[in-house]
CSV table of N, CA and C in Angstrom, one decimal:
chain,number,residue,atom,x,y,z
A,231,UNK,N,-130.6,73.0,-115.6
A,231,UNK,CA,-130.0,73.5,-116.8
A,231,UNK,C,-128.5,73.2,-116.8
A,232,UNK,N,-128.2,73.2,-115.8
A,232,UNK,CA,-126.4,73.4,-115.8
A,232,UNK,C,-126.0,71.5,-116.3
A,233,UNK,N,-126.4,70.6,-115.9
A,233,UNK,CA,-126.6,69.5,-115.7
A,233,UNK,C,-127.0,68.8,-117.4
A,234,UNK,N,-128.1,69.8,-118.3
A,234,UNK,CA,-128.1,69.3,-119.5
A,234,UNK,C,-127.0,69.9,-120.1
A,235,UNK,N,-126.4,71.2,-119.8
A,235,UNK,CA,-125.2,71.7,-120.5
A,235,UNK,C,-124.3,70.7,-121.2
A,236,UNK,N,-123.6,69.8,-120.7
A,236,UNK,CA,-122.8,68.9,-121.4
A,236,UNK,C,-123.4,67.9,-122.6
A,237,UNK,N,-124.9,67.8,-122.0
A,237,UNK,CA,-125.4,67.3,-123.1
A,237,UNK,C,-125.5,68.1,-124.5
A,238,UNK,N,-125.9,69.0,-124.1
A,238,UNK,CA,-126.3,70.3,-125.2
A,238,UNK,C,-125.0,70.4,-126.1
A,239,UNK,N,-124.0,70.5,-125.3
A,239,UNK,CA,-122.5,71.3,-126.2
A,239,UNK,C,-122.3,70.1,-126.7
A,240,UNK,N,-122.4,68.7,-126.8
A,240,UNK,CA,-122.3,67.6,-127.5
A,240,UNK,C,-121.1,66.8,-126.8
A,241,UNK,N,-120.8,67.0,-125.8
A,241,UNK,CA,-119.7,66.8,-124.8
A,241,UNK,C,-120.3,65.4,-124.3
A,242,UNK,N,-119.5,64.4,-123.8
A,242,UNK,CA,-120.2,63.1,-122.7
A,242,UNK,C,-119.6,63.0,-121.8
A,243,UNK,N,-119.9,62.8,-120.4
A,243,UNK,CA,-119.5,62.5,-119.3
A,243,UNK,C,-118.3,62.0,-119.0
A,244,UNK,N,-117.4,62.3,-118.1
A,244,UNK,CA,-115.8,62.1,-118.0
A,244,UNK,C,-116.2,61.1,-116.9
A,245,UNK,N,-115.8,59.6,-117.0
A,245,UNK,CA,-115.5,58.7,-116.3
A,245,UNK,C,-114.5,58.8,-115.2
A,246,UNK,N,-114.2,59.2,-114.0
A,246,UNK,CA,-113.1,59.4,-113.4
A,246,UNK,C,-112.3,57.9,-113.1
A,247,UNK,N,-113.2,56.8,-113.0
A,247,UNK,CA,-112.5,55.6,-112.9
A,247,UNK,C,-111.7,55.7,-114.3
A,248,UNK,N,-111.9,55.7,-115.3
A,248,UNK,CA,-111.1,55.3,-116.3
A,248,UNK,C,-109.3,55.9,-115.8
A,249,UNK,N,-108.7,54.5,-116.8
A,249,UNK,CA,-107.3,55.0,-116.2
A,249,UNK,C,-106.7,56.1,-116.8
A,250,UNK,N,-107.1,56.5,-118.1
A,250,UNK,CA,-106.5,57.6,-118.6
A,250,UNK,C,-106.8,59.0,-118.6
A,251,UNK,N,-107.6,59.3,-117.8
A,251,UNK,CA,-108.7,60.2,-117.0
A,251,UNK,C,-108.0,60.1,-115.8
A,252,UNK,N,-108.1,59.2,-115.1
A,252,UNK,CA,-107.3,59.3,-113.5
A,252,UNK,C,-105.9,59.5,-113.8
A,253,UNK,N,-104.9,59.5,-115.1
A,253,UNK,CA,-103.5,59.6,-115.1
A,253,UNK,C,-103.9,61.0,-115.1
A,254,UNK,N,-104.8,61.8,-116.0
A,254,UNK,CA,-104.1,62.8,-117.0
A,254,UNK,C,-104.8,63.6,-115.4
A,255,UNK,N,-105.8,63.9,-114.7
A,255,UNK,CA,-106.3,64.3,-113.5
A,255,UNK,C,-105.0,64.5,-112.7
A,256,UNK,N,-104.4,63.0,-111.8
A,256,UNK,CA,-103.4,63.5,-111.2
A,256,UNK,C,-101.9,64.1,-112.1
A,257,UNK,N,-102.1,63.8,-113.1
A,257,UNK,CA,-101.2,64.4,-113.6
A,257,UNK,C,-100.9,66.0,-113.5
A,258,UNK,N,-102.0,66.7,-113.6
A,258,UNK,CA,-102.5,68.0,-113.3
A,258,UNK,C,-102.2,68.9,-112.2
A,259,UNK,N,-102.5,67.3,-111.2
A,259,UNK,CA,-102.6,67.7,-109.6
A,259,UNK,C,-100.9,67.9,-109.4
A,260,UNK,N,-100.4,67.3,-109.6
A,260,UNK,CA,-99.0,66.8,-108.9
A,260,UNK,C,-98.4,67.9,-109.7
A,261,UNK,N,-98.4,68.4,-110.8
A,261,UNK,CA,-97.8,69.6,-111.7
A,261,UNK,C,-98.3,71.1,-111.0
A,262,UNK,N,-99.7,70.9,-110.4
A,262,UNK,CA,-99.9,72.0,-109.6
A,262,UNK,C,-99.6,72.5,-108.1
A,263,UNK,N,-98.4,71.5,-108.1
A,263,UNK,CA,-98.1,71.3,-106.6
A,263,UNK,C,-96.7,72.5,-106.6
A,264,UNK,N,-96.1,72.5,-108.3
A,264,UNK,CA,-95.1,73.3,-108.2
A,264,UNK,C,-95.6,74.9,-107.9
A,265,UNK,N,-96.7,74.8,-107.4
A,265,UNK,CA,-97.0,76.3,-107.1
A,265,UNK,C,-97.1,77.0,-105.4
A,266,UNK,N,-96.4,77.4,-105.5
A,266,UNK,CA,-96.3,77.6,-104.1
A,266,UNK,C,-97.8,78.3,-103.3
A,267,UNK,N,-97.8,79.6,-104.3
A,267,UNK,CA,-99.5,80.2,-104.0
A,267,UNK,C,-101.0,79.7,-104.0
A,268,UNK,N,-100.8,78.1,-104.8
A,268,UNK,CA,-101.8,77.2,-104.9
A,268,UNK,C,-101.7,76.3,-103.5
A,269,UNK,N,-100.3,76.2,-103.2
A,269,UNK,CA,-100.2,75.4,-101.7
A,269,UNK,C,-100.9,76.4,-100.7
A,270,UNK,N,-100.7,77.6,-100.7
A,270,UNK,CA,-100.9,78.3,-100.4
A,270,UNK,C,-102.1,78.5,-99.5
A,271,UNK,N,-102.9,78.5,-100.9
A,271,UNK,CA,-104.6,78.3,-101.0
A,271,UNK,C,-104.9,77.1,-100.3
A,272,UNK,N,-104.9,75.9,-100.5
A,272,UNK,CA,-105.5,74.6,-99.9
A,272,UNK,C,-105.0,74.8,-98.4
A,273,UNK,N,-103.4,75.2,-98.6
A,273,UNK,CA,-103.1,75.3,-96.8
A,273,UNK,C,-104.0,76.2,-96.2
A,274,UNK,N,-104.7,77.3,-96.3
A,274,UNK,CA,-105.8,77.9,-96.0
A,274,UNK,C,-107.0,77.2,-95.8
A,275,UNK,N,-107.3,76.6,-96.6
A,275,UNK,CA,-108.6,75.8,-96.8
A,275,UNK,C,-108.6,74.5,-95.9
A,276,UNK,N,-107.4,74.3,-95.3
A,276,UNK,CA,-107.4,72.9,-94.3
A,276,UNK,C,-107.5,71.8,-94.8
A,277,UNK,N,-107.1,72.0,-96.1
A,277,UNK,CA,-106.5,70.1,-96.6
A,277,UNK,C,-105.7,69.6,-96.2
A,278,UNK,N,-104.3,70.0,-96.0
A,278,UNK,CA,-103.2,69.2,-95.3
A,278,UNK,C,-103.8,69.3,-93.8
A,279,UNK,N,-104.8,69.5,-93.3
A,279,UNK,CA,-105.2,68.8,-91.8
A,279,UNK,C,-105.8,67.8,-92.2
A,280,UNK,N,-106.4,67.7,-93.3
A,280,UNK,CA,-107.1,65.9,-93.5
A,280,UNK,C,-106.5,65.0,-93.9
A,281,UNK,N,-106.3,64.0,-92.9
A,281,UNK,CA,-105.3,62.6,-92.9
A,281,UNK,C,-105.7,61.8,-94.5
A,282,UNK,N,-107.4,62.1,-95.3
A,282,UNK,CA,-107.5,61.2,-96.4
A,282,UNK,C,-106.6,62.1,-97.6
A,283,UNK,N,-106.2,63.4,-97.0
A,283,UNK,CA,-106.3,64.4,-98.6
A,283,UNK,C,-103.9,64.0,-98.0
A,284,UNK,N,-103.2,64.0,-97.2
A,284,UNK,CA,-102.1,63.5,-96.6
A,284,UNK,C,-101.9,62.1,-97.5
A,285,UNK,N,-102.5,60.8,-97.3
A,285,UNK,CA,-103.0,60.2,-97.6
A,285,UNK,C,-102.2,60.2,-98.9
A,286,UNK,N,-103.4,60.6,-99.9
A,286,UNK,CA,-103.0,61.3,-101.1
A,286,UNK,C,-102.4,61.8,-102.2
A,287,UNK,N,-101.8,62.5,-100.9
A,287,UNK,CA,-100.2,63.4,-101.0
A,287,UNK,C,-98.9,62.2,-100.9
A,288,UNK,N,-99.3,61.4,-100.1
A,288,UNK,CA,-98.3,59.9,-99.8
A,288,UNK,C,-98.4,59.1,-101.2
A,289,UNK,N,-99.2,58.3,-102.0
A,289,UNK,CA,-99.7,57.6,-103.0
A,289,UNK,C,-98.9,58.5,-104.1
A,290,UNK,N,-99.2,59.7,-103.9
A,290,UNK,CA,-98.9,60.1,-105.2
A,290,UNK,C,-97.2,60.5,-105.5
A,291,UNK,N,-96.3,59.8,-104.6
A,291,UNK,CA,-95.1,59.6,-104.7
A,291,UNK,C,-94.5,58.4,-105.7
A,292,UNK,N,-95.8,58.2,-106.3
A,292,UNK,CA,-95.0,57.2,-107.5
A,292,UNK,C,-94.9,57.9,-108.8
A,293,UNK,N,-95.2,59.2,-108.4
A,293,UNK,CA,-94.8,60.2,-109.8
A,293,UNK,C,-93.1,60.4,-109.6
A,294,UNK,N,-92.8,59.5,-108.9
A,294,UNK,CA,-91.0,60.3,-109.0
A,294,UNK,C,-89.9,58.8,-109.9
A,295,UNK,N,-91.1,57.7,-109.9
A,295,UNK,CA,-90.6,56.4,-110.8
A,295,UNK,C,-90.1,57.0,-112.3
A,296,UNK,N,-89.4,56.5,-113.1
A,296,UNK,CA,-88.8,57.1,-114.4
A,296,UNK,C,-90.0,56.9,-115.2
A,297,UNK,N,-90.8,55.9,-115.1
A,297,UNK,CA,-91.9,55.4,-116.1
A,297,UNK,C,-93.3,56.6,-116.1
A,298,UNK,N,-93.2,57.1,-114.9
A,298,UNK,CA,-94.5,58.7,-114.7
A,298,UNK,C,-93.2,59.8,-114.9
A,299,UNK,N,-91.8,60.2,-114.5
A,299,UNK,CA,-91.4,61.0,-114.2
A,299,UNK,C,-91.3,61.9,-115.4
A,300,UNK,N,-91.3,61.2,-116.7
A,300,UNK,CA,-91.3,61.8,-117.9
A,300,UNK,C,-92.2,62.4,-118.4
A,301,UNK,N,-93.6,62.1,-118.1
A,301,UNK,CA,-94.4,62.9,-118.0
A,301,UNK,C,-94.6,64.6,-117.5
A,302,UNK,N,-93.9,64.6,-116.7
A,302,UNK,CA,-93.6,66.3,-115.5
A,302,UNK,C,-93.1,67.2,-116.9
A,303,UNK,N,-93.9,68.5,-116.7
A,303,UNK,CA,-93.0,69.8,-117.5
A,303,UNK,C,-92.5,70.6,-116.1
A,304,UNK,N,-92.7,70.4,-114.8
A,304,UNK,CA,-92.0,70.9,-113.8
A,304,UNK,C,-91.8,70.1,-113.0
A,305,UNK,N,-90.6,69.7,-112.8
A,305,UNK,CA,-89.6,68.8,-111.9
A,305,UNK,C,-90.0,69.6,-110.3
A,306,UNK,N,-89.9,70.9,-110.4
A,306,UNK,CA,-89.7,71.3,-109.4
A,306,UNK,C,-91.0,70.9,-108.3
A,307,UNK,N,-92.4,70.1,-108.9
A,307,UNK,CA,-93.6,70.0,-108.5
A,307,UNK,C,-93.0,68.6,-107.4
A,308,UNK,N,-92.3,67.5,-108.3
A,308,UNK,CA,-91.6,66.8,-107.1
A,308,UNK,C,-90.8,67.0,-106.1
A,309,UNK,N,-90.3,68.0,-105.8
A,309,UNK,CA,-89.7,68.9,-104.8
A,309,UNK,C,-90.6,68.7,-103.9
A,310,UNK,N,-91.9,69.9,-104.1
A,310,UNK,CA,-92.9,70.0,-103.6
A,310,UNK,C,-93.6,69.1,-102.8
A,311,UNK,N,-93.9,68.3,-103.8
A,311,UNK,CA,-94.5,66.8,-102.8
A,311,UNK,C,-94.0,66.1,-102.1
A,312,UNK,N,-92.4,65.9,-102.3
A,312,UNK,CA,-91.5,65.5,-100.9
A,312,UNK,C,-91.7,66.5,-99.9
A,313,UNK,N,-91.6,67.7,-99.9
A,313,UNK,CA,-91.7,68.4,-99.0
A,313,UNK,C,-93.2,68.7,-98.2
A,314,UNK,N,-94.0,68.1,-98.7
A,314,UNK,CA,-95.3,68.0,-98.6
A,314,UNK,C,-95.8,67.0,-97.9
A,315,UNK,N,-94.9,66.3,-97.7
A,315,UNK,CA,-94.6,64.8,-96.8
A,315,UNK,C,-94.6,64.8,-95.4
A,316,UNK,N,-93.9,66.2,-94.7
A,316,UNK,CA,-93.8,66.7,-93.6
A,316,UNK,C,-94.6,67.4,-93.6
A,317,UNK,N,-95.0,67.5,-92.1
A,317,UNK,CA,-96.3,67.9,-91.3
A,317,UNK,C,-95.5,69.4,-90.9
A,318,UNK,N,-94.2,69.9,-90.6
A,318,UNK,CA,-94.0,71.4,-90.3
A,318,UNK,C,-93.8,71.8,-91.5
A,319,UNK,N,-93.5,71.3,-92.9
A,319,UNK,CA,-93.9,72.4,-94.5
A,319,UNK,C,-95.6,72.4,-94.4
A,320,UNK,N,-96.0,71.3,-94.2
A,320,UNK,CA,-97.9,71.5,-94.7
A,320,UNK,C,-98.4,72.9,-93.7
A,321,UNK,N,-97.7,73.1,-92.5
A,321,UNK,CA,-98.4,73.7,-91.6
A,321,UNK,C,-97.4,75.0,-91.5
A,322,UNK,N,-96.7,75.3,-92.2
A,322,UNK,CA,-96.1,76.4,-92.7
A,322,UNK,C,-96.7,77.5,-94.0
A,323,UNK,N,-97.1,76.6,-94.6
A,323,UNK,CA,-97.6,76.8,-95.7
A,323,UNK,C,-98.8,77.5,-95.9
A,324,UNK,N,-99.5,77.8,-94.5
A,324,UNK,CA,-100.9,78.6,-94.4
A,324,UNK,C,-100.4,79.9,-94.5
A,325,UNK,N,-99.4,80.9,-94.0
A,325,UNK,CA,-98.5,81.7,-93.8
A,325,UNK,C,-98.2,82.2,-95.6
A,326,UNK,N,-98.6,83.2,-96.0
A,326,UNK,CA,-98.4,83.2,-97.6
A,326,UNK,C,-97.4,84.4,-97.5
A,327,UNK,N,-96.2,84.7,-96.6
A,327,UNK,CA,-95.1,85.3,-96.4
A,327,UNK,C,-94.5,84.1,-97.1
A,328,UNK,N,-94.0,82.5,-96.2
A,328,UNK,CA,-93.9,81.4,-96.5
A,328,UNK,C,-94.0,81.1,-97.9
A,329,UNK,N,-95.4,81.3,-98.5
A,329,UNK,CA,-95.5,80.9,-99.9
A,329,UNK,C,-94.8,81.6,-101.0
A,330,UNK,N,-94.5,83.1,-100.6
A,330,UNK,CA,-94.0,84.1,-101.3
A,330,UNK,C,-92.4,83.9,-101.6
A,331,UNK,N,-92.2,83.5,-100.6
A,331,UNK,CA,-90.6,83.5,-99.9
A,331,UNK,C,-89.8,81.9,-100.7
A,332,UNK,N,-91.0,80.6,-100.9
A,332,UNK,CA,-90.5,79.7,-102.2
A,332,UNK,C,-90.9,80.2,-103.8
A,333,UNK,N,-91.9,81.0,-103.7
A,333,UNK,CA,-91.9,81.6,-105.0
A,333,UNK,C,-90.1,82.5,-105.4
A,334,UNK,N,-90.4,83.4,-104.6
A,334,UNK,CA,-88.8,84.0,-104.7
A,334,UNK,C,-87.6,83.2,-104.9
A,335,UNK,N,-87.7,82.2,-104.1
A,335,UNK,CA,-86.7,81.1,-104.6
A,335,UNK,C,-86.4,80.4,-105.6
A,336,UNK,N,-87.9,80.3,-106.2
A,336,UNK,CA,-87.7,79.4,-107.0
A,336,UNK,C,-87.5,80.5,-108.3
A,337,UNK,N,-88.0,81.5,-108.3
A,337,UNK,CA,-87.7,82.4,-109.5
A,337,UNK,C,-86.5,82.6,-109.7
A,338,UNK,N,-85.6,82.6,-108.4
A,338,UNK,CA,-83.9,83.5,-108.2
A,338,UNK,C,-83.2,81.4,-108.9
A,339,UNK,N,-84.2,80.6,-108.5
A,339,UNK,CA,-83.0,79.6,-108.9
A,339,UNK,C,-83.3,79.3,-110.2
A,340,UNK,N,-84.3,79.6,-111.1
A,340,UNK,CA,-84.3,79.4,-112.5
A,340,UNK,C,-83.5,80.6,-113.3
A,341,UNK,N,-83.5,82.1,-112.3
A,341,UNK,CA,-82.6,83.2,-113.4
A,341,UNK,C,-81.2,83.0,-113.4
A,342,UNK,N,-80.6,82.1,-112.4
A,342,UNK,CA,-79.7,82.0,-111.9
A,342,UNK,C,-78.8,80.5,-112.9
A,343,UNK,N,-79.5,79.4,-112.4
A,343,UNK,CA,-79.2,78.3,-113.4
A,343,UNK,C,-79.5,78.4,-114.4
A,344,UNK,N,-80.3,79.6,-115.1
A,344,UNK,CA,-79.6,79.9,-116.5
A,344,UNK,C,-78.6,80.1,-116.7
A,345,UNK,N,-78.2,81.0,-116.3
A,345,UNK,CA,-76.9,81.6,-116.6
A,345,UNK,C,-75.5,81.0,-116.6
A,346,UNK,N,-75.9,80.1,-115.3
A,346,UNK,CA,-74.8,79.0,-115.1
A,346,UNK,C,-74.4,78.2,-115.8
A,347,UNK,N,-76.0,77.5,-116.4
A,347,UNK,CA,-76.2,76.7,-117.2
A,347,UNK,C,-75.5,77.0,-118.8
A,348,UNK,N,-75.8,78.5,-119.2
A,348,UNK,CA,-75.1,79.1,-120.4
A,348,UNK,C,-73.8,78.8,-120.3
A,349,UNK,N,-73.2,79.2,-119.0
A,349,UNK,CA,-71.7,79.1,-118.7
A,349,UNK,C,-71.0,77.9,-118.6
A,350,UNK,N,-71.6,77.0,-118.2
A,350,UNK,CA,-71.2,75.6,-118.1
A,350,UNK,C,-71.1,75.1,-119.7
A,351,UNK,N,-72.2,75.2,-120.5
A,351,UNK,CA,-71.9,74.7,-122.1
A,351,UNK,C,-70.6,75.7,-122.5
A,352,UNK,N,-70.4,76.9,-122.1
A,352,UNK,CA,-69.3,77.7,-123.4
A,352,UNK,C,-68.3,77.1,-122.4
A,353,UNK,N,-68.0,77.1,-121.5
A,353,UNK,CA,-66.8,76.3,-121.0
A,353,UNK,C,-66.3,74.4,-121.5
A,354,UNK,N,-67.5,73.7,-121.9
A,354,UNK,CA,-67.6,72.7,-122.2
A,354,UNK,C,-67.1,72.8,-123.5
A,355,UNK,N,-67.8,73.5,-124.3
A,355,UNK,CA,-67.0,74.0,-126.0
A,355,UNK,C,-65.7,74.3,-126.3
A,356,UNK,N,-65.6,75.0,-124.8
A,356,UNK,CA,-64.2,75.9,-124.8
A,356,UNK,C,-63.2,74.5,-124.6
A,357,UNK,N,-63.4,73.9,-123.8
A,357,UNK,CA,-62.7,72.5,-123.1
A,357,UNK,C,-62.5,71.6,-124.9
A,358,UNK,N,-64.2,71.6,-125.2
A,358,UNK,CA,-63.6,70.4,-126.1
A,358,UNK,C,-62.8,70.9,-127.8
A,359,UNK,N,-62.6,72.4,-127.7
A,359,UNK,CA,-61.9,72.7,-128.7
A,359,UNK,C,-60.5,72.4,-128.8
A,360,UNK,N,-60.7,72.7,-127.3
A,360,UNK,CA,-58.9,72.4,-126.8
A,360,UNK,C,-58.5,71.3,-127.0
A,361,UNK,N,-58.8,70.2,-126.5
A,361,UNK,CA,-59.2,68.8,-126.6
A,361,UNK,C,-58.8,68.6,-127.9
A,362,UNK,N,-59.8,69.5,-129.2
A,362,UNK,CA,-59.6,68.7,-130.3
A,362,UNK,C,-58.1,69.2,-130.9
A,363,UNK,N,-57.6,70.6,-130.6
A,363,UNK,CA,-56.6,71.2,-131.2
A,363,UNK,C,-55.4,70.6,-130.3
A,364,UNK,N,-55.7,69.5,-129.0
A,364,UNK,CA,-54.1,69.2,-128.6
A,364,UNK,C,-54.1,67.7,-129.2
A,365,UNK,N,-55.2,67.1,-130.2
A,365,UNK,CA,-55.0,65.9,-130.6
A,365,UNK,C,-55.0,66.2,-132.3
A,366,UNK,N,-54.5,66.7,-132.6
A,366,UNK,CA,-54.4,67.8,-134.1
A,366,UNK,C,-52.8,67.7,-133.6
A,367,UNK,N,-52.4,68.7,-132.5
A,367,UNK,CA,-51.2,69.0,-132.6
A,367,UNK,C,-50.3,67.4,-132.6
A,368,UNK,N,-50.7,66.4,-131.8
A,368,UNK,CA,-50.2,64.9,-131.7
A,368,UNK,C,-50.1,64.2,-132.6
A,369,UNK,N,-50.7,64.9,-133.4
A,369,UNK,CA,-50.7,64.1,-135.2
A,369,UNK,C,-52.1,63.1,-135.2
A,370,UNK,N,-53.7,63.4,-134.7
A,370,UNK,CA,-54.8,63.0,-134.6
A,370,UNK,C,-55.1,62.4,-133.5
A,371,UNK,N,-56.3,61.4,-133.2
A,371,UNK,CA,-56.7,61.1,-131.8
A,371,UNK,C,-55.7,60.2,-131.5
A,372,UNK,N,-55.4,59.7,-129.9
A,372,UNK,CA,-54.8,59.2,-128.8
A,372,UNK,C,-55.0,58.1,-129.1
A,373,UNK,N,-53.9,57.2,-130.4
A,373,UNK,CA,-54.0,56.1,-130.6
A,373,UNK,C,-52.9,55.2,-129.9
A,374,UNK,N,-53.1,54.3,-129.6
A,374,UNK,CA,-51.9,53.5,-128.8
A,374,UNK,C,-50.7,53.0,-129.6
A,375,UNK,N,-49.5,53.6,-129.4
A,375,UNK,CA,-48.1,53.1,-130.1
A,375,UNK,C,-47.7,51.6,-129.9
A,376,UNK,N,-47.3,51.0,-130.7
A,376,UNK,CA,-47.0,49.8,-130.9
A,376,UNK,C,-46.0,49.9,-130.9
A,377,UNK,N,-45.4,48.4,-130.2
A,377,UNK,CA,-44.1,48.2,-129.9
A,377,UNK,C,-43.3,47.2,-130.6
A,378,UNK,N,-42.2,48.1,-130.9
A,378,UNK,CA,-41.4,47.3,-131.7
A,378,UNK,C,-39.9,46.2,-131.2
């Protein structure tokens, strides 16, 4: 029964060879890497002990090229996978103190680089008002005097 299901709902079989099936798949994978409690989980489950699933983890370092990078809604998933590279993060990572403790990090550096981030633009506005009011005062922009 489970097997006609797809037939039934009118659905057809997902090709995994196809290439845009195997992008949008690892695309998934490598976005779910920014999860610390999902590393979590597999580090439990003994995938980073398997050299083919390592492997895997290696190949899929061509998501950091600009031509896949643009694809990512979390940058921070590339972090991950470099750090996923080494054999003492993979084998840390069973430890969900560990997993908790980059969750916390990573929450304290998104509340945090907001803020910064807010303050960095009103200082940039602030800079380029100035900017515009000391080339106002000069009698317009920084044009080069000619010599007579």
């Amino acid at each position: 029964m489970a097997q006609q299901l797809p037939a039934m709902l009118g659905q057809k079989s997902i090709n995994l060879n196809d290439d845009s099936v195997r992008f949008q798949v690892e695309l998934e994978f490598v976005q779910c890497l920014s999860n610390p409690n999902y590393l979590n989980f597999i580090a439990q489950r003994g995938y980073f002990k398997e050299s083919t699933f390592v492997n895997y983890l290696e190949y899929l370092l061509y998501w950091k090229e600009p031509e896949y990078v643009k694809y990512l809604r979390y940058p921070q998933s590339l972090h991950m996978l470099e750090l996923l590279q080494h054999q003492e993060f993979r084998n840390e990572l069973v430890n969900a103190p560990c997993a908790k403790f980059i969750e916390d990090q990573m929450l304290l550096h998104w509340q945090f680089y907001t803020r910064k981030r807010v303050r960095m633009q009103q200082s940039m506005v602030e800079l380029a008002r100035q900017t515009g009011q000391n080339n106002e005062n000069r009698g317009g922009l920084n044009q080069p005097q000619q010599k007579t």
